[in-house]
Coordinates of C-alpha atoms in Angstrom, one line a residue:
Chain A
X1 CA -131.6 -19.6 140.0
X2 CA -133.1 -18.0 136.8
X3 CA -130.1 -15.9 136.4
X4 CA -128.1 -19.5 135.8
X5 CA -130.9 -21.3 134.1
X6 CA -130.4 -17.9 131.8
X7 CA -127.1 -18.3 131.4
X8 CA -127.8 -21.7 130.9
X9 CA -130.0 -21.7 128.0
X10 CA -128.3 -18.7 126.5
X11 CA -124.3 -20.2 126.0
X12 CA -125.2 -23.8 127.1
X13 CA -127.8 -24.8 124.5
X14 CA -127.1 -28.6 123.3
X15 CA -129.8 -29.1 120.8
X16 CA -127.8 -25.7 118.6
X17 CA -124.5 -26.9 120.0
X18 CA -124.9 -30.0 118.3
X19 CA -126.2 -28.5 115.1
X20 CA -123.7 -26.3 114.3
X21 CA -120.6 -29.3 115.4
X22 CA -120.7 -31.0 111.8
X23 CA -120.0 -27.8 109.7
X24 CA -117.6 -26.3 112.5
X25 CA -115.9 -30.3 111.9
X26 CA -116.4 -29.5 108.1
X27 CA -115.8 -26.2 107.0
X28 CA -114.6 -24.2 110.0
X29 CA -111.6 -26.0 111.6
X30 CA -109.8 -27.2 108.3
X31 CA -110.5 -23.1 107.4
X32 CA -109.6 -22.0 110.3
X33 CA -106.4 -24.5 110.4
X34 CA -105.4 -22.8 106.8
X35 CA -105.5 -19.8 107.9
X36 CA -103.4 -20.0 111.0
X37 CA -101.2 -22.4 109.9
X38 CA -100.3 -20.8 106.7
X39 CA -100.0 -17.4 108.4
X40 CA -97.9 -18.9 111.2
X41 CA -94.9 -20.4 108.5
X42 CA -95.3 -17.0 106.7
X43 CA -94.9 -14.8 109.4
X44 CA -92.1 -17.0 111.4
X45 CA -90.0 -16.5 108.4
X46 CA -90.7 -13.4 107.8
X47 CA -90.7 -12.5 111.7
X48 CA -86.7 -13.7 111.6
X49 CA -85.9 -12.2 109.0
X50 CA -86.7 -8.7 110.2
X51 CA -84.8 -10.1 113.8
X52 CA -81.8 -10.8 111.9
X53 CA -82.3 -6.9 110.3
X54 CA -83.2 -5.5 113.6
X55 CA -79.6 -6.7 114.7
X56 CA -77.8 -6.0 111.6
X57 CA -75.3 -4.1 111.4
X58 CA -76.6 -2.0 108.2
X59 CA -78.8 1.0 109.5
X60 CA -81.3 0.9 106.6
X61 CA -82.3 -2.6 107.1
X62 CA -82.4 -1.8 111.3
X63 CA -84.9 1.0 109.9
X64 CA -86.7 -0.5 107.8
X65 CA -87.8 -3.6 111.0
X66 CA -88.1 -0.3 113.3
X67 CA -90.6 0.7 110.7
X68 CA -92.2 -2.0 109.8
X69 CA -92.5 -3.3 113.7
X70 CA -93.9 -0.4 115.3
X71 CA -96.6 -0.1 112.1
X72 CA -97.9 -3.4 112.7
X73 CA -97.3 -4.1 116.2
X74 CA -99.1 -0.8 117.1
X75 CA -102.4 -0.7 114.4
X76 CA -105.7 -3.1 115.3
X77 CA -105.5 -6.1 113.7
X78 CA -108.7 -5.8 112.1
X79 CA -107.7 -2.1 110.6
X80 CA -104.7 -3.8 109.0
X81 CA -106.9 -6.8 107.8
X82 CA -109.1 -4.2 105.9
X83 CA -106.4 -2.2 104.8
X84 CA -104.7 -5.3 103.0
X85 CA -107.7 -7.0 101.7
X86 CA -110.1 -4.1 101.2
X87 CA -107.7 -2.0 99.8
X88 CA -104.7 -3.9 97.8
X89 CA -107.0 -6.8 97.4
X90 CA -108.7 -5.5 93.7
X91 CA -105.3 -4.9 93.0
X92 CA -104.0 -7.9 93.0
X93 CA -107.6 -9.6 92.1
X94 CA -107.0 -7.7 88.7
X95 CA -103.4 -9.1 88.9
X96 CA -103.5 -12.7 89.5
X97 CA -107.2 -13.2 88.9
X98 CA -107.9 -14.9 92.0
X99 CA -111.1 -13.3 93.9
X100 CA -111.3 -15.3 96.6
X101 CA -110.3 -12.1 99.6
X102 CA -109.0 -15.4 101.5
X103 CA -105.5 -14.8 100.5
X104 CA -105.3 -11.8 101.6
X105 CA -106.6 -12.5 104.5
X106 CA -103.5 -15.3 105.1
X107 CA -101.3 -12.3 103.6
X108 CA -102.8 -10.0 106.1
X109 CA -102.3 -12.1 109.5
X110 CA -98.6 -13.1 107.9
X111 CA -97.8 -9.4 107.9
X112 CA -99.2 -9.0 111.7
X113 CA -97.6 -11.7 113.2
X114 CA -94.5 -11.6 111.4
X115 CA -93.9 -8.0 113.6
X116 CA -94.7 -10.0 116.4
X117 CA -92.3 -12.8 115.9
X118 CA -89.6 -10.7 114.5
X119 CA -89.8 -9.4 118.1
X120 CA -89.6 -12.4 120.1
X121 CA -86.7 -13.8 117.7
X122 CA -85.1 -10.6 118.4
X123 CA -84.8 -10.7 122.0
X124 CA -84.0 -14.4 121.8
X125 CA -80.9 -14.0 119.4
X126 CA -80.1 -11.0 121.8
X127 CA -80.2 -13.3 124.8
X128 CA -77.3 -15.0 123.2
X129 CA -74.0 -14.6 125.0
X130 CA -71.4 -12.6 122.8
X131 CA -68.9 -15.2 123.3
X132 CA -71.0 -17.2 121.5
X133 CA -70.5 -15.2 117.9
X134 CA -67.2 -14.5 119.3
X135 CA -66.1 -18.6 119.5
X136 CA -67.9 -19.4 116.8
X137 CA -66.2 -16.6 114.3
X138 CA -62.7 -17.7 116.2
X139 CA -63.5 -21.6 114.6
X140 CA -62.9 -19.6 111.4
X141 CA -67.1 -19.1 110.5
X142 CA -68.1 -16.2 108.6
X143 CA -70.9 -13.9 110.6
X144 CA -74.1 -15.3 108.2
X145 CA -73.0 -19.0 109.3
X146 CA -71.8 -18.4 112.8
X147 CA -75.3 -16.4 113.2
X148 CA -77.3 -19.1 111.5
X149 CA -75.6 -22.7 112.6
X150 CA -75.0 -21.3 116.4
X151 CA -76.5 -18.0 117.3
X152 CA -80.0 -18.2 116.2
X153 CA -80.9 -21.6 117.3
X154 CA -80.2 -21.1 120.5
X155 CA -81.8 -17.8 120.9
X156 CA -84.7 -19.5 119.1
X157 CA -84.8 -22.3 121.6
X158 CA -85.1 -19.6 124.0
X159 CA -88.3 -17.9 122.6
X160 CA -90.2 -21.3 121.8
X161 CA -92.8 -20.4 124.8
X162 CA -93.2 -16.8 123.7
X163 CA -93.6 -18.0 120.1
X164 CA -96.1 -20.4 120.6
X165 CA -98.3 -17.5 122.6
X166 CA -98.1 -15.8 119.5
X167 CA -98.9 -18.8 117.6
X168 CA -102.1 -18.8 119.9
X169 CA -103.0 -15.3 119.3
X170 CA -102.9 -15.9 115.7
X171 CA -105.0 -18.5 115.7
X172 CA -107.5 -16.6 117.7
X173 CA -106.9 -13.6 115.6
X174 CA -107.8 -15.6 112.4
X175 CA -111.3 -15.1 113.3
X176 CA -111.2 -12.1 112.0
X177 CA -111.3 -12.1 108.7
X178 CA -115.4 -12.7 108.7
X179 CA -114.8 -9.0 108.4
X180 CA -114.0 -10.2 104.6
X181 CA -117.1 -11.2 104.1
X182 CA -116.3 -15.2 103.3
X183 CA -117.9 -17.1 101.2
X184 CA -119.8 -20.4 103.3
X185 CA -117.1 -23.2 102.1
X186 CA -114.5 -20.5 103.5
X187 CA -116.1 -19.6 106.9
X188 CA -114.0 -20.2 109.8
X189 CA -114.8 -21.2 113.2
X190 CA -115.7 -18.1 114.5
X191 CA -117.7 -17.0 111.8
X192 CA -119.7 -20.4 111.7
X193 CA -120.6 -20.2 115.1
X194 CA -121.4 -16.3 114.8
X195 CA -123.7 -17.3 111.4
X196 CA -125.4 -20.1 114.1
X197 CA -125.8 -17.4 116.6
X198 CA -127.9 -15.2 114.6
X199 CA -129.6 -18.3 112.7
X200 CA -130.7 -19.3 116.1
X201 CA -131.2 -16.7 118.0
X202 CA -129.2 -18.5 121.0
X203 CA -125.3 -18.1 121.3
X204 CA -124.3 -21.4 122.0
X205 CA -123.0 -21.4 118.6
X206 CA -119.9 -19.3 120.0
X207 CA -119.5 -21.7 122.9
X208 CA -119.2 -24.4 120.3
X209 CA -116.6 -22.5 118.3
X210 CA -114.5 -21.4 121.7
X211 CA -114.6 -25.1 122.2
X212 CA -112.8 -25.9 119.1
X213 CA -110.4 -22.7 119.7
X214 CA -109.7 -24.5 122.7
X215 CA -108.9 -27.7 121.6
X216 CA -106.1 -26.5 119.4
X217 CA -104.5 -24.0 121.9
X218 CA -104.5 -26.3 124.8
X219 CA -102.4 -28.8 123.5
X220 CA -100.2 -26.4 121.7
X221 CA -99.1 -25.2 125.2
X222 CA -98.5 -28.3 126.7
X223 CA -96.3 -29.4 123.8
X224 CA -94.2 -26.9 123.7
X225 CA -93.6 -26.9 127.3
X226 CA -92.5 -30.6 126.8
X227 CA -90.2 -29.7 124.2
X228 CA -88.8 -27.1 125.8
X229 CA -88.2 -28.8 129.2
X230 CA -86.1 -31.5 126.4
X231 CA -84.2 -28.8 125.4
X232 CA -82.8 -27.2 128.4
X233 CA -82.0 -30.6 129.8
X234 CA -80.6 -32.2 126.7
X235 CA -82.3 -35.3 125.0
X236 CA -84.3 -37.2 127.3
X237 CA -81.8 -40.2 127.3
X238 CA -78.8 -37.5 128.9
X239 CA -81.3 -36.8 131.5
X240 CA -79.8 -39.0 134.1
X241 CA -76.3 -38.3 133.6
X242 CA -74.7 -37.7 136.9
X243 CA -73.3 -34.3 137.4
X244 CA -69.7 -33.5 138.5
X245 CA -70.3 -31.5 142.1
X246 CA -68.9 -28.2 141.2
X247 CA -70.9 -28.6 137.4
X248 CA -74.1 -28.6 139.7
X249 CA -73.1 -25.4 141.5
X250 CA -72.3 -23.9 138.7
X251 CA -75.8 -24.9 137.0
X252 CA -77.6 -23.1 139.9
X253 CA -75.2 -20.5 139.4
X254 CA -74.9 -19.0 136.3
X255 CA -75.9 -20.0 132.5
X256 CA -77.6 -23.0 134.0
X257 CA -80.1 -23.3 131.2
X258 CA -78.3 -21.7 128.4
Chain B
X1 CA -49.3 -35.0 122.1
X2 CA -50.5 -34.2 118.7
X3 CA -49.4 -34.0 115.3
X4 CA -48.4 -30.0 115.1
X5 CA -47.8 -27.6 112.2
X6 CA -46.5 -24.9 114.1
X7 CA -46.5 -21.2 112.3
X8 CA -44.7 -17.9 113.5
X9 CA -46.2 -15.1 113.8
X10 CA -45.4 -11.5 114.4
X11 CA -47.5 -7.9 115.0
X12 CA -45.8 -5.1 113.8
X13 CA -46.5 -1.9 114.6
X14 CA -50.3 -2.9 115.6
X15 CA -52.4 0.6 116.4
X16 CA -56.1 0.0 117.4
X17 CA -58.6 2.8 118.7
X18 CA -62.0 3.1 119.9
X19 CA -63.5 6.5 119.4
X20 CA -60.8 8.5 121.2
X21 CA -59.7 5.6 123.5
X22 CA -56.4 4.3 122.3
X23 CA -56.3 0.9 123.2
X24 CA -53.4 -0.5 121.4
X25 CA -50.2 1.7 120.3
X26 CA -47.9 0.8 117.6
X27 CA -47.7 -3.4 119.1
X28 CA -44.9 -5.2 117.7
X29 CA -45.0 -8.9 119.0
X30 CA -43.0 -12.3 117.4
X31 CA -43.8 -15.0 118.5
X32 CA -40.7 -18.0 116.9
X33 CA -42.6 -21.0 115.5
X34 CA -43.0 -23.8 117.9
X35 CA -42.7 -21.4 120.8
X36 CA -45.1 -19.8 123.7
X37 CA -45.0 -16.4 124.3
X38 CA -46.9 -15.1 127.5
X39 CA -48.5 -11.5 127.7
X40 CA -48.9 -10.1 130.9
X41 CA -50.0 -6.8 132.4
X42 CA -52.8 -5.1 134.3
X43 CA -56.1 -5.3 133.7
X44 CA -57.4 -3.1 130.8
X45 CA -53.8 -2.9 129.4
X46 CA -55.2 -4.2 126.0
X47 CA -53.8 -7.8 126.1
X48 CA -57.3 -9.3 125.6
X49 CA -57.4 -6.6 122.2
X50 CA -54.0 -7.3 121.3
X51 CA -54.9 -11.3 121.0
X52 CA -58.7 -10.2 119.2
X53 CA -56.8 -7.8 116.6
X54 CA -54.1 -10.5 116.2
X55 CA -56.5 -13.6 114.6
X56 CA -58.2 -9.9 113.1
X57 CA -61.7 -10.6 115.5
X58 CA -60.9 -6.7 115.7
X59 CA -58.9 -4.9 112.4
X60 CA -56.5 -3.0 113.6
X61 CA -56.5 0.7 112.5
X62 CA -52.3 0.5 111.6
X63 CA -49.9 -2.2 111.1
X64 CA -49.1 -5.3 109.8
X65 CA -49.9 -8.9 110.5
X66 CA -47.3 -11.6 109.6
X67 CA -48.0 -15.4 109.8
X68 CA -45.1 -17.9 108.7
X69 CA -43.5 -14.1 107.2
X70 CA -46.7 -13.8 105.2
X71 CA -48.8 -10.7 105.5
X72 CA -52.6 -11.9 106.2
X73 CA -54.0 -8.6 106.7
X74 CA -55.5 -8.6 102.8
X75 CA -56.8 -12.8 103.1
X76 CA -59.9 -13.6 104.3
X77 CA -59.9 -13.0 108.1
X78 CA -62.6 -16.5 108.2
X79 CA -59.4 -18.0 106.7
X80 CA -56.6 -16.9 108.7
X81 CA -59.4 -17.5 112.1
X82 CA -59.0 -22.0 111.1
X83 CA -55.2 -20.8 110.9
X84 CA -55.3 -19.6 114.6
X85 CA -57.1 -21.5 117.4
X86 CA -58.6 -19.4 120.3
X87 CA -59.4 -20.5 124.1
X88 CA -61.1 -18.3 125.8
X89 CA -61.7 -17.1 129.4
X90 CA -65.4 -18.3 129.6
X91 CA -65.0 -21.4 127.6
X92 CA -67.6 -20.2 124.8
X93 CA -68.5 -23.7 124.4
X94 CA -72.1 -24.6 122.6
X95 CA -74.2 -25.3 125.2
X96 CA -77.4 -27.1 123.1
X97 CA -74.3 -29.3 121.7
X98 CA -72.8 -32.6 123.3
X99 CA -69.2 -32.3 123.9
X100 CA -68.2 -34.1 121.0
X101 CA -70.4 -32.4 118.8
X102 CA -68.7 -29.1 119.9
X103 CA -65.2 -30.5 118.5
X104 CA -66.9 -32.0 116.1
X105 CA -69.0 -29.3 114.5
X106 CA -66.2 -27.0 113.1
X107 CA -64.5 -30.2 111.3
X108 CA -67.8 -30.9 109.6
X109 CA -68.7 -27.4 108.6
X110 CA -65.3 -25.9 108.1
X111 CA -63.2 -28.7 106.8
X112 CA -66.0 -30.5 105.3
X113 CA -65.1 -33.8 107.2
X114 CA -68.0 -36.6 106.8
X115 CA -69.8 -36.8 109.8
X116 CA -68.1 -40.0 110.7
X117 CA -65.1 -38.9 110.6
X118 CA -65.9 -35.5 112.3
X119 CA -66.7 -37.6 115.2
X120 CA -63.7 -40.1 114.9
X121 CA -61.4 -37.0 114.6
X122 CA -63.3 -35.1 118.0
X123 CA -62.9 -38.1 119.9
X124 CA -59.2 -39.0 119.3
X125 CA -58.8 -34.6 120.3
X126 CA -61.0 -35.5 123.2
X127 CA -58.8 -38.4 124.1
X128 CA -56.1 -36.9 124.1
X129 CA -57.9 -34.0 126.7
X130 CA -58.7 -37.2 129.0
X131 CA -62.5 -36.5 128.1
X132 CA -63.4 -38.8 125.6
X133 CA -66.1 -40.4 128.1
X134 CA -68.0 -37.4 128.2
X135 CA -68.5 -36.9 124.1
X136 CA -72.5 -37.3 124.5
X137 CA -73.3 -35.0 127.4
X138 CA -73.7 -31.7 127.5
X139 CA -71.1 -29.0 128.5
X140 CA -73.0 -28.3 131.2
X141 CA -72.8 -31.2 133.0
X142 CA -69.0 -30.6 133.4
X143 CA -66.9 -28.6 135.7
X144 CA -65.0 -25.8 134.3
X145 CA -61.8 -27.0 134.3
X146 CA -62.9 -30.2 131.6
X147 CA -65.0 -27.0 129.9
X148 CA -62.1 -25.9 129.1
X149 CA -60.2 -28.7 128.2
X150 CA -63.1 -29.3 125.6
X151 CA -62.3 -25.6 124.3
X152 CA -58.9 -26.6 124.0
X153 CA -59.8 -29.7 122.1
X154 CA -61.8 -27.6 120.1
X155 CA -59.8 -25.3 119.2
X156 CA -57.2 -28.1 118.4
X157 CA -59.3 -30.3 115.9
X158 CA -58.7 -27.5 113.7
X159 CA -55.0 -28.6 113.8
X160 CA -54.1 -24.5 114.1
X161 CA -50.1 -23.5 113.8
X162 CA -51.0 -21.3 116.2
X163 CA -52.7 -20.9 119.5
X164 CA -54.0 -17.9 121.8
X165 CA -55.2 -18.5 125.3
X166 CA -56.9 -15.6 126.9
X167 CA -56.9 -16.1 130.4
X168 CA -57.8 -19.3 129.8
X169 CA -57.7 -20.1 133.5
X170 CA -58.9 -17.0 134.7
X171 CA -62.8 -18.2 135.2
X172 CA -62.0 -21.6 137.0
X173 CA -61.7 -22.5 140.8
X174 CA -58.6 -22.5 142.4
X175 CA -58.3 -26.6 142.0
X176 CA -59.3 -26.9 138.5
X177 CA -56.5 -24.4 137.3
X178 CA -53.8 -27.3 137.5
X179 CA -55.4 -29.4 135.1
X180 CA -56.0 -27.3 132.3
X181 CA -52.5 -25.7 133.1
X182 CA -51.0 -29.0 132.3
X183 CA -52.6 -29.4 129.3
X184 CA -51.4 -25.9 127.8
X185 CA -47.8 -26.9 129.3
X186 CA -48.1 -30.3 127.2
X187 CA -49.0 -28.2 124.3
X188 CA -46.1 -26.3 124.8
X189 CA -43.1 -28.4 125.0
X190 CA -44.6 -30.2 122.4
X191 CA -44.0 -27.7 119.9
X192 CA -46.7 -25.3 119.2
X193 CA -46.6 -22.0 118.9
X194 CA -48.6 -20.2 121.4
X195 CA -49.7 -17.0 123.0
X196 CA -51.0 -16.8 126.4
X197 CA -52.9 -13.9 128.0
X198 CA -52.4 -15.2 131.6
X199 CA -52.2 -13.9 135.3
X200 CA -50.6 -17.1 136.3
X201 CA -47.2 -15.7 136.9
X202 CA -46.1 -19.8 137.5
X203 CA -47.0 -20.8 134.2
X204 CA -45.5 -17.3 132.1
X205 CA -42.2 -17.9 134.4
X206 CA -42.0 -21.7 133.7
X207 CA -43.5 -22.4 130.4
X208 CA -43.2 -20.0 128.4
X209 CA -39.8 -18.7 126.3
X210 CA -40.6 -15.2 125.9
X211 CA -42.8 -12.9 128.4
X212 CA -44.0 -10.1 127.1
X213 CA -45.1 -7.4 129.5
X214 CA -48.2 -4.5 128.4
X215 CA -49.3 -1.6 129.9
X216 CA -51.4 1.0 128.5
X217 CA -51.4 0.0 125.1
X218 CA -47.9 -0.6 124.8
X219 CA -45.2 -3.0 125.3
X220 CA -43.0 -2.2 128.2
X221 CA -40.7 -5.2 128.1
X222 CA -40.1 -8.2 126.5
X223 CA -37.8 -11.1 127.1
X224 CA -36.8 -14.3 128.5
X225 CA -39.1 -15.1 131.7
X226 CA -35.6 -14.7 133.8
X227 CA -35.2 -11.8 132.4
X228 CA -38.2 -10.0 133.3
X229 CA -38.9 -12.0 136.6
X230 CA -35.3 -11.4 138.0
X231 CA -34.2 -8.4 136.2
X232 CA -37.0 -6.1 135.5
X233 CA -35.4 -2.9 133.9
X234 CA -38.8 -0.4 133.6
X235 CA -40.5 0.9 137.3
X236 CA -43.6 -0.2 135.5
X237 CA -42.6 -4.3 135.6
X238 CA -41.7 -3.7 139.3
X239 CA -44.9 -1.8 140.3
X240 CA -46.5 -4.8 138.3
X241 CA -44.5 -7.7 139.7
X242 CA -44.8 -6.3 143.1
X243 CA -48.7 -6.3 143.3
X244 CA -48.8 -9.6 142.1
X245 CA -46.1 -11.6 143.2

């Protein structure tokens, strides 16, 4: 039993677990929140923007989201981290003023994820039956409205479970920028638990922190999932409309959830 | 049925390629205002493309493209697409929208119509489609043959002066053909001028004033349905007729 007592006193520590809860409460969650959040709008913009230049029809801006996607889709997180903040960060310190490497860190994680996303909304838009494009562009839309009003939202309904794994990752991967070297009213979670860790010799300090990690990404999963359930069904007061017979063959059929 | 503005229109001369494959070769196709001409013809014969190049989904390489006598090759092909309303074999109706926000939509984000009205105006099209009662569920929910009746209304709202139905019955079960094929008969002796990409020989030989028959990227014949039902000229039509007749 010493090995659990071990483990026990090592990760399971209350007395350091309860130490370190106010500042994770205080500094590290509302930080950590920034980060991901600001990150996440960033790179979901600029994720569909390079899906909608991944499918263009103009070869240079299809190049460019090759480029771009297989650059930061295929380096560590962490090297590109550096590479922004370490390397373009005096630069624009000089430019703006602003020293604070947190920025760069949101810049950084945008520029990640945004590869990423621009991915997922690829395949999504992809998914999309032709005729759809074809209908809408028959109606008499150009191909920028057809795409935005009727293409993209559905292919984007179709991605919301992939997306929100990737809005997971992101916030796990915000945790990295303690590589910045953070001031202590910017430290995230994972760096307050890590600065608890070696403060107290015990790493319960992580537990504490995974604790919080988890407390975002769990519901995040089960919300989407809701809202994507209300999506392939309609709104929830259409989910008792009788179907005609030969509708519900052809829902198990073909197209059922599209 | 509805208040109609029926246009002419006419292909002349209409040659399309892709790559080396020659789909369409020199078309020439007029359809009268305020009458229905049907296009049959084997599979792959370029019917489908000749209806696509014809509301210019697909530019043409060649020809010219005449609605009401006006060339609309050099307007805005978004503009002469509200001129022309399109039904298509596999419905292509939004499937995250209700029924009545698929008629709806184009009226509010083509013609501007306030959202009220949108609706007003989908469910008077939808009414007259006998599926007003089903404006707030989803397409899914409905068997083909209303889908398409929906497309129909659709494709109506946009009160079009012409319309093209590409084998617009082609997808459905055998029993839910009828329906929508009285619906595009309606349309028909009501005055609107349409084309119809169709294997139902019933409906080109009844319906319709003119039957135009394609093979290969060409037309082989073109007439009056007794014509070309009784008196095909070209071995073609017979070979045609004969397999499916």
């Amino acid at each position: 039993m010493d090995y659990l007592n071990n483990l026990a006193s090592t990760f399971l520590d209350w007395k350091v677990i309860g130490e370190v809860l106010p500042s994770l409460f205080a500094v590290g969650l509302p930080n950590t929140l920034v980060l991901a959040v600001s990150s996440g709008i960033i790179g979901t913009a600029l994720g569909m923007l390079l899906a909608l230049m991944g499918i263009s029809r103009n070869l240079v801006a299809r190049w460019i989201a090759r480029v771009y996607t297989d650059v930061f889709r295929g380096l560590p997180a962490i090297l590109t981290i550096l590479v922004i903040s370490l390397g373009f960060g005096p630069g624009v310190r000089d430019l703006t003023g602003i020293a604070s490497p947190y920025p760069m860190g949101v810049a950084a994680l945008s520029l990640i994820s945004a590869a990423y996303i621009g991915e997922i909304f690829r395949s999504g838009i992809q998914s999309v039956d032709k005729g759809q494009l074809e209908a809408s562009r028959a109606l008499g839309f150009g191909y920028g409205p057809a795409m935005r009003l009727i293409v993209v939202p559905q292919g984007v309904r179709r991605v919301l479970p992939a997306l929100v794994n990737q809005f997971i990752a992101l916030i796990k991967d915000s945790s990295l920028v303690f590589t910045l070297g953070l001031m202590a009213s910017e430290r995230e979670l994972f760096q307050i638990g890590q600065d608890e860790a070696s403060r107290s010799g015990n790493l319960s300090g992580y537990v504490a922190a995974g604790i919080f990690y988890l407390a975002m990404t769990i519901p995040l999963t089960h919300v989407v999932n809701l809202i994507d359930s209300r999506l392939r069904t309609g709104r929830a007061k259409n989910r008792g409309e009788k179907q005609e017979p030969d509708a519900a063959v052809a829902v198990v059929g073909k197209g059922a959830h599209s | 049925m509805t208040q109609l503005t029926p246009g002419s229109l006419e292909a002349k001369g209409i040659h399309l390629a892709f790559g080396a494959n020659k789909v369409l070769r020199g078309i020439d196709l007029h359809v009268r205002a305020g009458t229905t001409t049907s296009v049959i013809g084997p599979s792959g014969s370029g019917k489908s493309t000749l209806l696509r190049v014809m509301n210019r989904l697909i530019e043409p390489d060649q020809g010219d493209l005449l609605l009401d006598g006006r060339s609309v090759l050099k307007d805005s092909p978004d503009e002469l697409r509200r001129r022309i309303g399109m039904v298509f074999q596999q419905f292509n109706l939004f499937p995250h929208k209700s029924v009545g926000e698929n008629v709806a939509f184009a009226l509010r984000k083509l013609r501007k119509l306030p959202k009220e009205q949108a609706r007003e105006e989908a469910l008077a099209q939808l009414d007259l489609v006998g599926l007003r009662h089903k404006a707030d569920v989803r397409p899914a929910t409905l068997s083909g043959g209303q889908q398409q009746r929906v497309a129909i209304a659709r494709a109506l709202a946009m009160k079009p002066e012409v319309m093209f139905f590409d084998e617009a019955t082609s997808a459905l079960d055998p029993e839910l053909v009828k329906g929508v094929l009285a619906l595009m008969t309606d349309l028909a002796k009501g005055g609107m001028t349409m084309v119809v990409v169709t294997h139902e020989m019933g409906f080109s030989k009844n319906v319709s004033d003119t039957v135009t028959f394609m093979d290969a990227g060409v037309v082989v014949e073109s007439g009056s349905p007794d014509q070309l039902f009784t008196e095909p000229r070209t071995e073609r039509l017979k070979g045609f007729l004969s397999d499916v007749l």
